[in-house]
Amino acid sequence: VEQRAEAAVIAWMRHQTTAYDSMKIPRVKGKRREVRRLLAQRSKELLKHYRSEPTTPANCPLQQAFSEKTEDPI
């Protein structure tokens, strides 16, 4: 369950804190998976950083993504 939760958070971060949805990824076997893996690695590093150090909401991409979603609900 913990791994599934982590995967869900990473997937959410990919769509909320990166330009993944607008990226032009070539239709080459394995390329999209490679891009997702690189973005997941970046997301994990970002989470590790924010878990280890206090930060201000203005500098936190996660907080910014949450703020944008709550200000403009669909």
mmCIF file of C-alpha atoms in Angstrom:
data_model
loop_
_atom_site.group_PDB
_atom_site.id
_atom_site.type_symbol
_atom_site.label_atom_id
_atom_site.label_comp_id
_atom_site.label_asym_id
_atom_site.label_seq_id
_atom_site.Cartn_x
_atom_site.Cartn_y
_atom_site.Cartn_z
ATOM 1 C CA VAL A 1 0.000 0.000 0.000
ATOM 2 C CA GLU A 2 2.831 2.372 0.867
ATOM 3 C CA GLN A 3 4.478 1.894 -2.545
ATOM 4 C CA ARG A 4 1.178 2.544 -4.318
ATOM 5 C CA ALA A 5 0.665 5.720 -2.315
ATOM 6 C CA GLU A 6 4.176 6.878 -3.180
ATOM 7 C CA ALA A 7 3.589 6.132 -6.877
ATOM 8 C CA ALA A 8 0.332 8.091 -6.786
ATOM 9 C CA VAL A 9 2.031 11.112 -5.205
ATOM 10 C CA ILE A 10 4.860 10.982 -7.756
ATOM 11 C CA ALA A 11 2.348 10.773 -10.624
ATOM 12 C CA TRP A 12 0.397 13.705 -9.203
ATOM 13 C CA MET A 13 3.607 15.713 -8.852
ATOM 14 C CA ARG A 14 4.557 14.910 -12.452
ATOM 15 C CA HIS A 15 1.386 16.557 -13.681
ATOM 16 C CA GLN A 16 1.275 19.427 -11.187
ATOM 17 C CA THR A 17 4.897 20.561 -10.844
ATOM 18 C CA THR A 18 6.299 19.839 -14.312
ATOM 19 C CA ALA A 19 5.348 20.535 -17.917
ATOM 20 C CA TYR A 20 4.838 16.810 -18.547
ATOM 21 C CA ASP A 21 1.372 17.259 -20.068
ATOM 22 C CA SER A 22 2.679 19.685 -22.699
ATOM 23 C CA MET A 23 5.982 17.911 -23.428
ATOM 24 C CA LYS A 24 6.530 16.686 -26.951
ATOM 25 C CA ILE A 25 7.886 13.185 -26.360
ATOM 26 C CA PRO A 26 8.882 11.252 -29.488
ATOM 27 C CA ARG A 27 6.926 8.083 -30.202
ATOM 28 C CA VAL A 28 9.918 5.845 -29.643
ATOM 29 C CA LYS A 29 9.552 2.662 -27.622
ATOM 30 C CA GLY A 30 10.511 3.352 -24.017
ATOM 31 C CA LYS A 31 10.990 7.121 -24.401
ATOM 32 C CA ARG A 32 7.857 8.121 -22.450
ATOM 33 C CA ARG A 33 8.792 5.683 -19.674
ATOM 34 C CA GLU A 34 12.312 7.156 -19.569
ATOM 35 C CA VAL A 35 10.930 10.690 -19.264
ATOM 36 C CA ARG A 36 8.543 9.613 -16.489
ATOM 37 C CA ARG A 37 11.410 7.892 -14.663
ATOM 38 C CA LEU A 38 13.568 11.048 -14.841
ATOM 39 C CA LEU A 39 10.700 13.226 -13.627
ATOM 40 C CA ALA A 40 9.975 10.756 -10.809
ATOM 41 C CA GLN A 41 13.598 10.912 -9.727
ATOM 42 C CA ARG A 42 13.400 14.710 -9.689
ATOM 43 C CA SER A 43 10.148 14.575 -7.711
ATOM 44 C CA LYS A 44 11.669 12.216 -5.133
ATOM 45 C CA GLU A 45 14.656 14.537 -4.702
ATOM 46 C CA LEU A 46 12.295 17.484 -4.317
ATOM 47 C CA LEU A 47 10.235 15.657 -1.684
ATOM 48 C CA LYS A 48 13.383 14.629 0.188
ATOM 49 C CA HIS A 49 14.567 18.244 0.227
ATOM 50 C CA TYR A 50 11.259 19.600 1.524
ATOM 51 C CA ARG A 51 10.959 16.865 4.146
ATOM 52 C CA SER A 52 14.405 17.633 5.542
ATOM 53 C CA GLU A 53 14.335 21.447 5.595
ATOM 54 C CA PRO A 54 11.691 24.007 6.504
ATOM 55 C CA THR A 55 10.585 26.159 3.590
ATOM 56 C CA THR A 56 8.325 29.094 2.901
ATOM 57 C CA PRO A 57 5.123 28.450 0.935
ATOM 58 C CA ALA A 58 6.143 31.021 -1.691
ATOM 59 C CA ASN A 59 9.211 28.946 -2.609
ATOM 60 C CA CYS A 60 7.553 25.530 -2.521
ATOM 61 C CA PRO A 61 6.283 24.177 -5.871
ATOM 62 C CA LEU A 62 3.977 21.757 -4.047
ATOM 63 C CA GLN A 63 2.373 24.568 -2.063
ATOM 64 C CA GLN A 64 2.047 26.627 -5.254
ATOM 65 C CA ALA A 65 0.324 23.745 -7.046
ATOM 66 C CA PHE A 66 -2.109 23.311 -4.140
ATOM 67 C CA SER A 67 -2.817 27.050 -4.081
ATOM 68 C CA GLU A 68 -3.530 27.168 -7.810
ATOM 69 C CA LYS A 69 -5.928 24.220 -7.542
ATOM 70 C CA THR A 70 -7.854 25.694 -4.611
ATOM 71 C CA GLU A 71 -8.079 29.152 -6.186
ATOM 72 C CA ASP A 72 -9.379 27.848 -9.514
ATOM 73 C CA PRO A 73 -11.475 24.723 -8.898
ATOM 74 C CA ILE A 74 -12.799 22.974 -11.963
#
